[in-house]
C-alpha cells in the first residue's frame, strides 16, 4: 500500500534526536579462573544491593530516620569493607558496588513515581533466583576481539559484528553456564561536514498495518501473514521433563546444580529462538515500510488470570490460561519494542492506534458489530456481505486508523504494547532494547 509523499507525514519532532544509543552483546571466552572471578564479583554486587536495601528498609520503617540518598549510601561502602563480616567486598571493583547502589536508588525512585504505577518496592536478590551481572561505567578497554575488565584482566569474546559509536559502559551478565558482555555505545549522527544531523529519510514509501494474533502471529494489511514460532510450546515437553528431574534432586547438591544447568539451558534455547525470530522479522518490517501502524495493546490486561477468588471463582480458567501462555510465548511486547526503536533509527515511524473493534468493523461499509465475527478466523459483514479473514480485516482497519492519526497530526509515539517489566531468570529471555 502506497501513501504518496509519505515522508511529509512523518513527524520530524521524533527524529530530532541525533544521538543513537545501542547495546552490542557478545559471548565471552573467559578462563576458568576469570569465570570464577566474575561469579564472585556478581555475588558481591548482589550482596551490596541487599545490604543497602536492608538499611533503606530499616529507615523506611523508622519514624525518626530518613532514607539515604545515593551519595550517602556510597559513603557506607568503605565502612562495610572495614568490618570483618563484609570484608570480602574488597575483592570486587569499587565501581561495581557503586553501580549496584545506583540501580537500587533508581528502583526506589520508580516505586515512588506516580507515572510508573506498575513499579514496586525493590526486593532482595537471591543467589539462585536473580540474574548474575555487574557493570563498569569506566576503566574498561576494548581491543578488537577482547575486552579489559578491571580486576579481571583481558577476556576474549566472539565478535559477531562491528561496534558502532563510543562505548559508554559495559555490563557482564551470566546466562546459564555462559557469560556475555553488553557494550553500551553512544553514536552522534553527523553529516558530511561533521555537523549533527537527523536520521536520513526512509528509503521506502509504503505504509502497513499489523494485526497481532495467536493463530497467526502477524497479519499484514496486504493479506500476507506470519506463522507463530511458539518456541515455548515446542519445547514444553522437554522443559517439563528436566524440571521434574530437578524436583527429585536434593536441593543445592552437586546433582541438583547439574540438573539446574539443564533447566537453564532449556530456557535459554527457548529464549534465543524467540529473540532471533523477532529480531529478524522486526528488521524486515522496519526496512520495507516507512510507516508501521500497530494496535496499542495492553498486554497486562490481556494476560490477566481468570481464576478469580474463592468467593468469585473464574470461568474458562484453563482456556484463558492457554491463551495467556500463547501471547506471552510469542513475545508481543518484545516485538513492539523492537519495531519502535528500529523504525526511528531508519527514519520511519511507528503509529499506535486504539485496538477497539478493529476486527469487527467492515472495511467496505464501516458497519461495526460483534455479529460480523462469529468465529476466530471468519469475518462476514451482516450489512453488505463482505467476507475475509478476521485478522486481515483487523490489519486493514489498523492501517486506516493510522492514516487518520497521520492526517490529524497525532503522530506522537505513545507507549506501545504496555507490559510489566519481568524479572529475568538466569537463562530467561532478554528484555526490550534500550532506546
CSV table of C-alpha atoms in Angstrom, one decimal:
chain,number,residue,atom,x,y,z
A,1,UNK,CA,0.0,0.0,0.0
A,2,UNK,CA,1.5,3.3,-1.1
A,3,UNK,CA,1.0,6.7,0.5
A,4,UNK,CA,2.3,9.4,-1.7
A,5,UNK,CA,4.9,11.7,-0.2
A,6,UNK,CA,4.9,9.6,2.9
A,7,UNK,CA,8.0,11.4,4.2
A,8,UNK,CA,5.9,14.6,4.5
A,9,UNK,CA,3.7,12.9,7.1
A,10,UNK,CA,6.5,11.5,9.3
A,11,UNK,CA,6.6,13.5,12.5
A,12,UNK,CA,10.0,15.2,12.3
A,13,UNK,CA,9.9,16.1,16.1
A,14,UNK,CA,10.6,12.4,17.0
A,15,UNK,CA,13.6,12.4,14.6
A,16,UNK,CA,15.3,15.5,16.2
A,17,UNK,CA,17.5,13.3,18.3
A,18,UNK,CA,20.9,13.0,16.8
A,19,UNK,CA,22.1,10.5,19.4
A,20,UNK,CA,21.8,6.8,18.8
A,21,UNK,CA,22.3,4.6,21.9
A,22,UNK,CA,22.7,0.9,21.2
A,23,UNK,CA,24.0,-2.2,23.1
A,24,UNK,CA,26.2,-4.8,21.4
A,25,UNK,CA,26.1,-8.1,23.1
A,26,UNK,CA,28.8,-10.8,22.7
A,27,UNK,CA,29.6,-14.1,24.2
A,28,UNK,CA,32.7,-14.1,26.4
A,29,UNK,CA,35.5,-16.7,26.4
A,30,UNK,CA,36.8,-16.5,30.0
A,31,UNK,CA,39.3,-18.9,31.5
A,32,UNK,CA,38.1,-20.9,34.5
A,33,UNK,CA,39.8,-18.5,36.8
A,34,UNK,CA,38.2,-15.5,35.1
A,35,UNK,CA,34.8,-17.1,35.2
A,36,UNK,CA,35.2,-17.7,38.9
A,37,UNK,CA,36.2,-14.0,39.5
A,38,UNK,CA,33.1,-12.9,37.5
A,39,UNK,CA,30.9,-15.1,39.7
A,40,UNK,CA,32.5,-13.6,42.8
A,41,UNK,CA,32.0,-10.0,41.5
A,42,UNK,CA,28.4,-10.7,40.7
A,43,UNK,CA,27.9,-12.1,44.2
A,44,UNK,CA,29.5,-9.0,45.8
A,45,UNK,CA,27.2,-6.8,43.7
A,46,UNK,CA,24.2,-8.8,44.9
A,47,UNK,CA,25.4,-8.6,48.5
A,48,UNK,CA,25.9,-4.8,48.3
A,49,UNK,CA,22.4,-4.4,46.9
A,50,UNK,CA,20.9,-6.4,49.8
A,51,UNK,CA,23.0,-4.6,52.4
A,52,UNK,CA,21.8,-1.2,51.1
A,53,UNK,CA,18.2,-2.4,50.8
A,54,UNK,CA,18.3,-3.6,54.4
A,55,UNK,CA,19.4,-0.2,55.5
A,56,UNK,CA,16.7,1.5,53.5
A,57,UNK,CA,14.0,-0.8,54.7
A,58,UNK,CA,15.1,-0.1,58.3
A,59,UNK,CA,14.9,3.6,57.7
A,60,UNK,CA,11.6,3.4,55.9
A,61,UNK,CA,10.0,1.7,58.9
A,62,UNK,CA,11.5,4.2,61.3
A,63,UNK,CA,9.7,7.3,62.4
A,64,UNK,CA,12.8,9.3,63.2
A,65,UNK,CA,15.3,8.4,60.4
A,66,UNK,CA,15.1,9.4,56.7
A,67,UNK,CA,16.1,7.1,53.8
A,68,UNK,CA,19.6,7.8,52.4
A,69,UNK,CA,20.4,9.4,49.1
A,70,UNK,CA,22.7,7.6,46.7
A,71,UNK,CA,25.8,9.6,47.8
A,72,UNK,CA,25.1,8.7,51.4
A,73,UNK,CA,24.8,5.0,50.5
A,74,UNK,CA,28.1,5.1,48.7
A,75,UNK,CA,29.7,6.5,51.9
A,76,UNK,CA,28.7,3.3,53.7
A,77,UNK,CA,30.7,1.1,51.3
A,78,UNK,CA,34.2,1.9,52.9
A,79,UNK,CA,32.7,1.2,56.4
A,80,UNK,CA,31.2,-2.1,55.3
A,81,UNK,CA,34.6,-3.2,53.8
A,82,UNK,CA,36.3,-2.5,57.1
A,83,UNK,CA,34.1,-4.8,59.1
A,84,UNK,CA,35.1,-8.5,59.4
A,85,UNK,CA,31.7,-9.7,58.2
A,86,UNK,CA,31.7,-7.8,55.0
A,87,UNK,CA,35.5,-7.6,54.3
A,88,UNK,CA,35.1,-9.8,51.2
A,89,UNK,CA,33.6,-6.8,49.4
A,90,UNK,CA,37.2,-5.5,49.0
A,91,UNK,CA,37.8,-8.2,46.3
A,92,UNK,CA,35.3,-6.6,43.9
A,93,UNK,CA,36.0,-3.4,42.0
A,94,UNK,CA,34.5,-0.4,43.8
A,95,UNK,CA,32.6,0.8,40.7
A,96,UNK,CA,30.7,-2.5,40.6
A,97,UNK,CA,29.4,-2.0,44.1
A,98,UNK,CA,28.6,1.7,43.4
A,99,UNK,CA,26.6,0.8,40.3
A,100,UNK,CA,24.6,-1.7,42.4
A,101,UNK,CA,23.7,1.1,44.8
A,102,UNK,CA,22.8,3.3,41.8
A,103,UNK,CA,20.5,0.7,40.5
A,104,UNK,CA,18.8,0.4,43.9
A,105,UNK,CA,18.3,4.2,44.0
A,106,UNK,CA,16.6,4.1,40.6
A,107,UNK,CA,14.4,1.2,41.7
A,108,UNK,CA,13.3,3.1,44.8
A,109,UNK,CA,12.7,6.3,42.8
A,110,UNK,CA,10.5,4.2,40.5
A,111,UNK,CA,8.5,2.8,43.3
A,112,UNK,CA,7.5,6.4,44.4
A,113,UNK,CA,6.9,7.7,40.9
A,114,UNK,CA,3.2,8.2,40.2
A,115,UNK,CA,3.8,8.0,36.5
A,116,UNK,CA,5.1,4.4,36.9
A,117,UNK,CA,2.2,2.7,38.8
A,118,UNK,CA,3.5,-0.8,38.0
A,119,UNK,CA,6.8,-0.3,39.8
A,120,UNK,CA,7.0,-1.9,43.2
A,121,UNK,CA,9.4,-1.6,46.1
A,122,UNK,CA,12.7,-3.4,45.3
A,123,UNK,CA,13.1,-6.9,46.7
A,124,UNK,CA,16.0,-9.0,47.9
A,125,UNK,CA,18.3,-10.6,45.3
A,126,UNK,CA,18.6,-14.3,45.9
A,127,UNK,CA,21.6,-16.3,44.7
A,128,UNK,CA,19.7,-18.9,42.7
A,129,UNK,CA,16.8,-16.7,41.6
A,130,UNK,CA,18.4,-13.5,40.3
A,131,UNK,CA,20.4,-12.5,37.3
A,132,UNK,CA,24.2,-12.7,37.9
A,133,UNK,CA,25.6,-9.5,36.5
A,134,UNK,CA,27.8,-6.4,37.2
A,135,UNK,CA,28.5,-3.2,35.3
A,136,UNK,CA,31.6,-1.0,34.7
A,137,UNK,CA,30.9,2.7,33.9
A,138,UNK,CA,34.6,3.3,33.2
A,139,UNK,CA,38.1,1.8,33.4
A,140,UNK,CA,37.4,-0.8,30.8
A,141,UNK,CA,39.0,-1.1,27.4
A,142,UNK,CA,38.1,-2.9,24.1
A,143,UNK,CA,40.8,-4.2,21.7
A,144,UNK,CA,39.4,-5.9,18.6
A,145,UNK,CA,38.2,-9.3,20.0
A,146,UNK,CA,38.9,-8.9,23.6
A,147,UNK,CA,37.8,-6.6,26.5
A,148,UNK,CA,39.6,-5.5,29.6
A,149,UNK,CA,37.7,-5.8,32.8
A,150,UNK,CA,39.3,-4.1,35.8
A,151,UNK,CA,40.5,-6.6,38.5
A,152,UNK,CA,39.8,-9.5,36.0
A,153,UNK,CA,42.0,-8.7,33.0
A,154,UNK,CA,41.7,-9.2,29.3
A,155,UNK,CA,38.9,-11.5,28.3
A,156,UNK,CA,38.3,-12.7,24.7
A,157,UNK,CA,34.8,-12.6,23.1
A,158,UNK,CA,33.2,-13.8,19.9
A,159,UNK,CA,32.9,-10.6,17.8
A,160,UNK,CA,29.9,-11.3,15.6
A,161,UNK,CA,29.6,-7.7,14.3
A,162,UNK,CA,31.4,-4.4,14.4
A,163,UNK,CA,30.8,-2.0,17.3
A,164,UNK,CA,29.5,1.4,16.3
A,165,UNK,CA,29.8,4.5,18.4
A,166,UNK,CA,31.7,5.4,21.6
A,167,UNK,CA,31.5,2.8,24.4
A,168,UNK,CA,30.0,4.4,27.5
A,169,UNK,CA,29.7,1.4,29.8
A,170,UNK,CA,29.8,-2.4,29.8
A,171,UNK,CA,27.7,-5.0,31.6
A,172,UNK,CA,28.8,-8.5,32.2
A,173,UNK,CA,25.9,-11.0,32.6
A,174,UNK,CA,25.6,-14.7,33.0
A,175,UNK,CA,23.0,-16.8,31.1
A,176,UNK,CA,23.1,-20.4,32.2
A,177,UNK,CA,26.7,-21.5,32.1
A,178,UNK,CA,27.8,-18.8,29.7
A,179,UNK,CA,29.0,-15.2,30.3
A,180,UNK,CA,28.2,-12.3,28.0
A,181,UNK,CA,29.3,-8.7,27.7
A,182,UNK,CA,27.0,-6.0,26.6
A,183,UNK,CA,28.7,-2.8,25.4
A,184,UNK,CA,26.5,0.3,25.6
A,185,UNK,CA,27.5,2.8,22.9
A,186,UNK,CA,26.6,6.4,22.0
A,187,UNK,CA,26.7,7.4,18.4
A,188,UNK,CA,26.2,11.0,17.3
A,189,UNK,CA,24.8,11.2,13.7
A,190,UNK,CA,26.7,13.7,11.6
A,191,UNK,CA,26.6,14.9,8.0
A,192,UNK,CA,29.5,15.1,5.5
A,193,UNK,CA,30.6,18.4,7.1
A,194,UNK,CA,30.7,17.0,10.6
A,195,UNK,CA,27.6,18.7,11.8
A,196,UNK,CA,25.0,16.9,13.9
A,197,UNK,CA,22.1,15.7,11.8
A,198,UNK,CA,18.8,13.8,11.9
A,199,UNK,CA,18.4,10.2,10.7
A,200,UNK,CA,18.2,10.0,6.9
A,201,UNK,CA,14.7,9.7,5.3
A,202,UNK,CA,13.4,6.2,5.0
A,203,UNK,CA,14.3,4.5,1.7
A,204,UNK,CA,10.7,3.2,1.2
A,205,UNK,CA,7.4,5.0,0.6
A,206,UNK,CA,4.9,2.5,2.0
A,207,UNK,CA,2.5,2.2,4.9
A,208,UNK,CA,1.5,-1.1,6.5
A,209,UNK,CA,-1.0,-2.1,9.2
A,210,UNK,CA,-0.3,-5.0,11.5
A,211,UNK,CA,-2.7,-7.2,13.4
A,212,UNK,CA,-1.3,-9.4,16.2
A,213,UNK,CA,-2.9,-12.8,16.9
A,214,UNK,CA,-2.4,-16.2,18.4
A,215,UNK,CA,-3.2,-18.5,15.4
A,216,UNK,CA,-1.4,-16.1,13.1
A,217,UNK,CA,1.4,-14.3,14.8
A,218,UNK,CA,1.2,-11.3,12.5
A,219,UNK,CA,-1.2,-10.4,9.6
A,220,UNK,CA,-0.3,-7.5,7.2
A,221,UNK,CA,-2.9,-5.2,5.7
A,222,UNK,CA,-2.0,-6.6,2.2
A,223,UNK,CA,-3.2,-10.1,3.3
A,224,UNK,CA,0.1,-11.7,4.0
A,225,UNK,CA,0.8,-13.2,7.4
A,226,UNK,CA,3.5,-14.7,9.6
A,227,UNK,CA,3.1,-18.1,11.3
A,228,UNK,CA,3.9,-18.1,15.1
A,229,UNK,CA,7.1,-19.6,16.2
A,230,UNK,CA,5.8,-21.0,19.5
A,231,UNK,CA,9.2,-21.7,20.9
A,232,UNK,CA,7.9,-22.5,24.4
A,233,UNK,CA,5.1,-24.7,23.2
A,234,UNK,CA,7.5,-26.8,21.1
A,235,UNK,CA,10.0,-27.2,24.0
A,236,UNK,CA,7.4,-27.5,26.7
A,237,UNK,CA,7.6,-31.3,27.0
A,238,UNK,CA,11.4,-31.4,27.3
A,239,UNK,CA,11.3,-28.5,29.8
A,240,UNK,CA,8.7,-30.3,32.0
A,241,UNK,CA,10.9,-33.4,31.9
A,242,UNK,CA,14.1,-31.7,33.1
A,243,UNK,CA,12.1,-29.8,35.7
A,244,UNK,CA,10.6,-33.0,37.1
A,245,UNK,CA,14.1,-34.5,37.4
A,246,UNK,CA,15.2,-31.3,39.2
A,247,UNK,CA,12.4,-31.6,41.8
A,248,UNK,CA,13.7,-35.1,42.7
A,249,UNK,CA,17.3,-33.9,43.5
A,250,UNK,CA,18.5,-32.8,46.9
A,251,UNK,CA,18.5,-29.0,46.8
A,252,UNK,CA,21.9,-27.4,46.4
A,253,UNK,CA,23.6,-30.8,46.0
A,254,UNK,CA,26.1,-31.3,43.1
A,255,UNK,CA,23.5,-33.3,41.2
A,256,UNK,CA,20.9,-30.6,41.8
A,257,UNK,CA,23.3,-28.0,40.4
A,258,UNK,CA,24.0,-30.1,37.3
A,259,UNK,CA,20.3,-30.6,36.7
A,260,UNK,CA,19.7,-26.9,37.3
A,261,UNK,CA,22.1,-26.2,34.5
A,262,UNK,CA,20.0,-28.4,32.2
A,263,UNK,CA,16.9,-26.4,33.1
A,264,UNK,CA,18.7,-23.2,32.4
A,265,UNK,CA,19.9,-24.5,29.0
A,266,UNK,CA,16.3,-25.4,28.1
A,267,UNK,CA,15.1,-21.9,29.0
A,268,UNK,CA,18.0,-20.4,27.1
A,269,UNK,CA,17.2,-22.3,23.9
A,270,UNK,CA,13.6,-21.1,24.1
A,271,UNK,CA,14.6,-17.5,24.7
A,272,UNK,CA,17.2,-17.5,21.9
A,273,UNK,CA,14.8,-18.9,19.3
A,274,UNK,CA,12.2,-16.3,20.2
A,275,UNK,CA,14.6,-13.4,20.3
A,276,UNK,CA,16.2,-14.4,16.9
A,277,UNK,CA,12.8,-14.7,15.2
A,278,UNK,CA,11.5,-11.4,16.5
A,279,UNK,CA,14.7,-9.5,15.7
A,280,UNK,CA,14.8,-10.7,12.1
A,281,UNK,CA,11.1,-10.1,11.5
A,282,UNK,CA,11.1,-6.6,13.0
A,283,UNK,CA,14.2,-5.7,10.9
A,284,UNK,CA,12.4,-6.8,7.7
A,285,UNK,CA,9.3,-4.8,8.5
A,286,UNK,CA,11.1,-1.6,9.6
A,287,UNK,CA,13.3,-1.7,6.5
A,288,UNK,CA,10.4,-2.3,4.0
A,289,UNK,CA,7.9,0.2,5.3
A,290,UNK,CA,8.3,3.9,6.2
A,291,UNK,CA,5.3,3.9,8.5
A,292,UNK,CA,4.1,1.0,10.5
A,293,UNK,CA,0.7,1.1,12.2
A,294,UNK,CA,0.0,-1.2,15.1
A,295,UNK,CA,-2.6,-1.7,17.8
A,296,UNK,CA,-1.7,-0.1,21.1
A,297,UNK,CA,-2.3,-3.3,23.1
A,298,UNK,CA,-2.4,-3.5,26.9
A,299,UNK,CA,-0.7,-6.9,27.3
A,300,UNK,CA,-1.0,-6.8,31.1
A,301,UNK,CA,-4.8,-6.7,30.9
A,302,UNK,CA,-4.9,-9.2,28.1
A,303,UNK,CA,-2.9,-11.8,30.1
A,304,UNK,CA,-4.6,-11.4,33.5
A,305,UNK,CA,-5.5,-14.6,35.2
A,306,UNK,CA,-9.2,-15.7,35.0
A,307,UNK,CA,-9.0,-17.9,38.2
A,308,UNK,CA,-10.8,-15.3,40.3
A,309,UNK,CA,-11.1,-15.7,44.0
A,310,UNK,CA,-12.6,-18.3,46.4
A,311,UNK,CA,-15.8,-16.2,46.7
A,312,UNK,CA,-16.0,-15.4,43.0
A,313,UNK,CA,-14.3,-18.2,41.0
A,314,UNK,CA,-13.5,-17.5,37.4
A,315,UNK,CA,-14.8,-19.2,34.3
A,316,UNK,CA,-13.0,-21.0,31.5
A,317,UNK,CA,-9.8,-20.8,33.5
A,318,UNK,CA,-7.9,-23.5,31.6
A,319,UNK,CA,-8.8,-21.9,28.2
A,320,UNK,CA,-7.8,-18.4,29.4
A,321,UNK,CA,-4.5,-19.8,30.8
A,322,UNK,CA,-3.7,-21.4,27.5
A,323,UNK,CA,-4.4,-18.1,25.7
A,324,UNK,CA,-2.2,-16.2,28.1
A,325,UNK,CA,0.6,-18.7,27.6
A,326,UNK,CA,0.4,-18.3,23.9
A,327,UNK,CA,0.5,-14.5,24.0
A,328,UNK,CA,3.5,-14.4,26.3
A,329,UNK,CA,5.3,-17.2,24.4
A,330,UNK,CA,5.1,-15.1,21.2
A,331,UNK,CA,6.7,-12.1,22.7
A,332,UNK,CA,4.3,-9.3,21.6
A,333,UNK,CA,5.8,-6.8,24.0
A,334,UNK,CA,9.4,-7.5,22.9
A,335,UNK,CA,8.3,-7.3,19.3
A,336,UNK,CA,6.7,-3.9,19.8
A,337,UNK,CA,9.8,-2.5,21.4
A,338,UNK,CA,12.0,-3.7,18.5
A,339,UNK,CA,9.7,-2.2,15.9
A,340,UNK,CA,9.7,1.1,17.8
A,341,UNK,CA,13.4,1.8,18.0
A,342,UNK,CA,14.2,0.3,14.6
A,343,UNK,CA,11.6,2.4,12.8
A,344,UNK,CA,13.1,5.6,14.4
A,345,UNK,CA,16.7,4.6,13.6
A,346,UNK,CA,15.8,4.0,9.9
A,347,UNK,CA,14.0,7.3,9.5
A,348,UNK,CA,10.5,5.8,9.7
A,349,UNK,CA,7.8,5.9,12.3
A,350,UNK,CA,5.6,3.6,14.4
A,351,UNK,CA,2.0,4.7,14.8
A,352,UNK,CA,0.0,3.1,17.7
A,353,UNK,CA,-3.8,3.2,17.2
A,354,UNK,CA,-6.7,2.2,19.6
A,355,UNK,CA,-7.3,-1.6,19.2
A,356,UNK,CA,-11.1,-1.5,19.9
A,357,UNK,CA,-13.3,-3.0,17.2
A,358,UNK,CA,-10.6,-3.3,14.6
A,359,UNK,CA,-11.6,-6.9,13.8
A,360,UNK,CA,-15.4,-6.2,14.0
A,361,UNK,CA,-15.6,-3.3,11.6
A,362,UNK,CA,-16.3,-3.9,8.0
A,363,UNK,CA,-13.6,-2.2,5.8
A,364,UNK,CA,-16.1,-1.7,3.0
A,365,UNK,CA,-19.2,-0.2,4.6
A,366,UNK,CA,-17.7,0.5,8.0
A,367,UNK,CA,-20.6,-1.4,9.8
A,368,UNK,CA,-19.4,-2.4,13.3
A,369,UNK,CA,-21.0,-5.4,15.1
A,370,UNK,CA,-19.9,-8.4,17.1
A,371,UNK,CA,-22.0,-10.5,14.7
A,372,UNK,CA,-19.6,-9.7,11.9
A,373,UNK,CA,-17.0,-12.0,13.5
A,374,UNK,CA,-18.8,-15.1,14.8
A,375,UNK,CA,-15.6,-17.3,14.7
A,376,UNK,CA,-11.9,-16.6,15.3
A,377,UNK,CA,-10.9,-16.6,11.7
A,378,UNK,CA,-14.1,-15.8,9.7
A,379,UNK,CA,-15.4,-12.2,9.1
A,380,UNK,CA,-18.8,-11.8,7.3
A,381,UNK,CA,-20.4,-8.3,7.3
A,382,UNK,CA,-24.0,-8.5,8.3
A,383,UNK,CA,-24.9,-5.4,6.3
A,384,UNK,CA,-23.0,-5.7,2.9
A,385,UNK,CA,-21.9,-9.3,3.0
A,386,UNK,CA,-18.2,-8.6,2.7
A,387,UNK,CA,-16.1,-11.7,3.6
A,388,UNK,CA,-12.5,-12.0,4.6
A,389,UNK,CA,-10.2,-13.4,7.2
A,390,UNK,CA,-10.8,-11.6,10.5
A,391,UNK,CA,-7.1,-10.9,11.1
A,392,UNK,CA,-6.8,-9.4,7.6
A,393,UNK,CA,-9.8,-7.2,8.3
A,394,UNK,CA,-8.2,-6.1,11.6
A,395,UNK,CA,-4.9,-5.2,9.8
A,396,UNK,CA,-6.8,-3.1,7.2
A,397,UNK,CA,-8.6,-1.2,9.8
A,398,UNK,CA,-5.4,-0.6,11.8
A,399,UNK,CA,-3.8,0.9,8.7
A,400,UNK,CA,-6.8,3.1,8.1
A,401,UNK,CA,-6.7,4.3,11.7
A,402,UNK,CA,-3.0,5.0,11.3
A,403,UNK,CA,-3.8,7.2,8.3
A,404,UNK,CA,-6.4,9.1,10.3
A,405,UNK,CA,-3.8,9.8,13.0
A,406,UNK,CA,-1.3,11.0,10.5
A,407,UNK,CA,-3.7,13.3,8.7
A,408,UNK,CA,-4.9,14.6,12.1
A,409,UNK,CA,-1.4,15.4,13.2
A,410,UNK,CA,-1.5,12.9,16.1
A,411,UNK,CA,1.8,11.2,15.4
A,412,UNK,CA,3.3,11.1,18.9
A,413,UNK,CA,4.9,7.8,19.9
A,414,UNK,CA,2.9,6.8,22.9
A,415,UNK,CA,3.6,3.7,24.9
A,416,UNK,CA,3.4,0.7,22.6
A,417,UNK,CA,2.1,-2.6,23.9
A,418,UNK,CA,2.4,-1.8,27.6
A,419,UNK,CA,3.7,-4.7,29.7
A,420,UNK,CA,5.1,-5.1,33.2
A,421,UNK,CA,8.8,-5.4,33.4
A,422,UNK,CA,9.5,-9.1,34.1
A,423,UNK,CA,12.2,-10.4,36.3
A,424,UNK,CA,14.6,-12.2,34.0
A,425,UNK,CA,15.5,-15.7,35.1
A,426,UNK,CA,19.1,-16.9,35.0
A,427,UNK,CA,18.5,-18.1,31.4
A,428,UNK,CA,15.3,-16.2,30.6
A,429,UNK,CA,14.5,-14.0,27.6
A,430,UNK,CA,16.3,-10.8,27.1
A,431,UNK,CA,14.5,-7.5,27.8
A,432,UNK,CA,13.4,-4.8,25.4
A,433,UNK,CA,16.3,-3.0,23.8
A,434,UNK,CA,17.0,0.4,25.3
A,435,UNK,CA,16.0,3.4,23.1
